[in-house]
Amino acid sequence: MDYNKLADMLFPNINKQPEEYEERYPERNLPDGAKVTRLGPSPTGFIHLGNLYGAFVDERLAHLSDGIFYLRIEDTDDKREVEGAVEAVISSLDYFGLKFDEGATISGEKGSYGPYHQSKRGEIYQCFVKLMIQKGQAYPCFLTEDEITKIREEQESQKLTPGIYGKWAKHRNLSLEEVEKRINAKEQYVIRFRSEGSLENYFSIEDGVRGTLSMPENNLDVVILKKTGIPTYHFAHVVDDHLMRTTHVIRGEEWLSSLPIHVALFNAMNWELPTYCHSTVLMKMEGETKRKLSKRKDPELSLNYYKSEGYHPAAVREYLLTILNSNFEEWRIENPESSIDEFNFTTDKMSNSGTLFDLDKLNDISKEVLVKIPASELCQFLIKWASEHEPELENLFKGNEDYLTKILDLGRSGKKPRKDLIYAKQIFEFISYFYDDYFKREDKDPENITLEDHNAILSAYLESYDHNDDQNEWFNKIREIAKSNGYAEKPKDFKKNPDMYKGHVGDVSTVIRIALMGRSMSPDIWEIQQILGEERTRERIKSCINN
Ligand code: GLU
């Protein structure tokens, strides 16, 4: 068989030589050890935590080694494409601080290894398919859907592995004349890889996450070019990652089973393999059992969830590193003040058996991260979040930045700062009583407080209130009020002689707290009053006295 003739017959319009592409996309000029990584999302519009998790690995590997992290849009499957999806990927990752150096951007493409949309790389793929045909490594296959279904049924009934291989690969050795005849008859065809592998032979490969893997060779004549002339994932991956000079391919473990195909294709082309890093799927606990995070059941799988709840990107990043690298938490304890960019992230410390995702843990980490962010920065963060998700709140915050900053800073100085800020939505609920329109009395007085005492306490408080009192003077007045109404000045006095009192000073301050904040739990009352201001403080006390 004259393979050159066959190649020209199948690809008469492909005139470029593979060498031209090799020259156009030379080895990258980067420092020794620099890693080139990519994110290759399909533009389906749904970008989830797993994507972010993988992208974070890509980004860290590239940027810790002075390498390149680029975005390639894998849009060969046009049925699945959703409008605006590319923008969504870029802006979602940007929100979490992941910036691409190269590739598809919102305003076009950046970098000299493009095009970065697979849909624009048709000629390149076809040029390399043509090369494979010339070398006898690929062939046209005219099997129809019906024939393939029959083959599958036959294989199933004989309990054989499905696929086109061995005797099932009926068009592997068609003559040139036969091919020509079928093409002239307008029969449709795909291009298949002519596999030389056997399931009996094993090869080994170093996975960046899993260590040495031993797998059987690929024996399938997989499709590399579809009827439409569009490549399959397998082929596009191999060509793109070679020509874009990717050094590390980070992808989900669902690709592990295709690895033998990719290795066979790289070998057929005589190209160096990238380092594969197959990450694990994200799992969560449901009761006692671990299960995969699911798009349908778990809103927290969507990245939009974190944006609309208002998780700070720094908290999410910190959390991702915690689940990505088993030694991160230890490092954090030793380096509490360091930027996470200083942590030496490595793939070999990644889990290879299902990473557990836990919202409670994220919340705990978020508290620690937020306590280190200055209140003025948090204020800006809340305003930005509100502008995108709660426009009503934006109006409330804007122009009152000082007020909000003071609120956010409440109880955060000193040795034991309060750690109750987690994410924007929760923060607003937590501080909403500072805003009259959102203030409501949610809690009730302690049970031992009668209506009469309630009124007596608040009236006395209002009367003695001096906004200029320092914290001590202020609290002494509360003790005074407690005493004159039959409540112990100190909780321990009450504990000793419970029969002598109606309650203690804590009950009295709870009445005041609820009058002011509507809640029985809050940060320090005196500090809150200083922020609320005298007028608002008096107003709230007054409105809580029942005449
Ligand atoms: N386009 C593939 C996907 O969305 C990317 C896999 C890879 O990174 O190689 O699943």
Short mmCIF file of C-alpha atoms in Angstrom, two decimals, residues 1-12 130 133-134 176-177 179-180:
data_model
loop_
_atom_site.label_atom_id
_atom_site.label_comp_id
_atom_site.label_asym_id
_atom_site.label_seq_id
_atom_site.Cartn_x
_atom_site.Cartn_y
_atom_site.Cartn_z
CA MET A 1 0.00 0.00 0.00
CA ASP A 2 1.31 3.43 -0.92
CA TYR A 3 0.56 5.39 2.23
CA ASN A 4 1.63 8.68 0.70
CA LYS A 5 -0.98 8.29 -1.98
CA LEU A 6 -3.58 7.42 0.60
CA ALA A 7 -2.64 10.48 2.65
CA ASP A 8 -2.96 12.77 -0.38
CA MET A 9 -6.25 11.22 -1.31
CA LEU A 10 -7.68 11.82 2.16
CA PHE A 11 -6.16 15.25 2.78
CA PRO A 12 -5.62 16.91 -0.59
CA LYS A 130 -1.95 13.06 7.47
CA ILE A 133 -1.42 8.05 7.47
CA GLN A 134 1.82 8.54 5.58
CA LEU A 176 -5.99 1.92 -1.93
CA GLU A 177 -8.50 1.11 -4.67
CA VAL A 179 -10.67 3.23 -0.18
CA GLU A 180 -10.90 5.28 -3.35
#
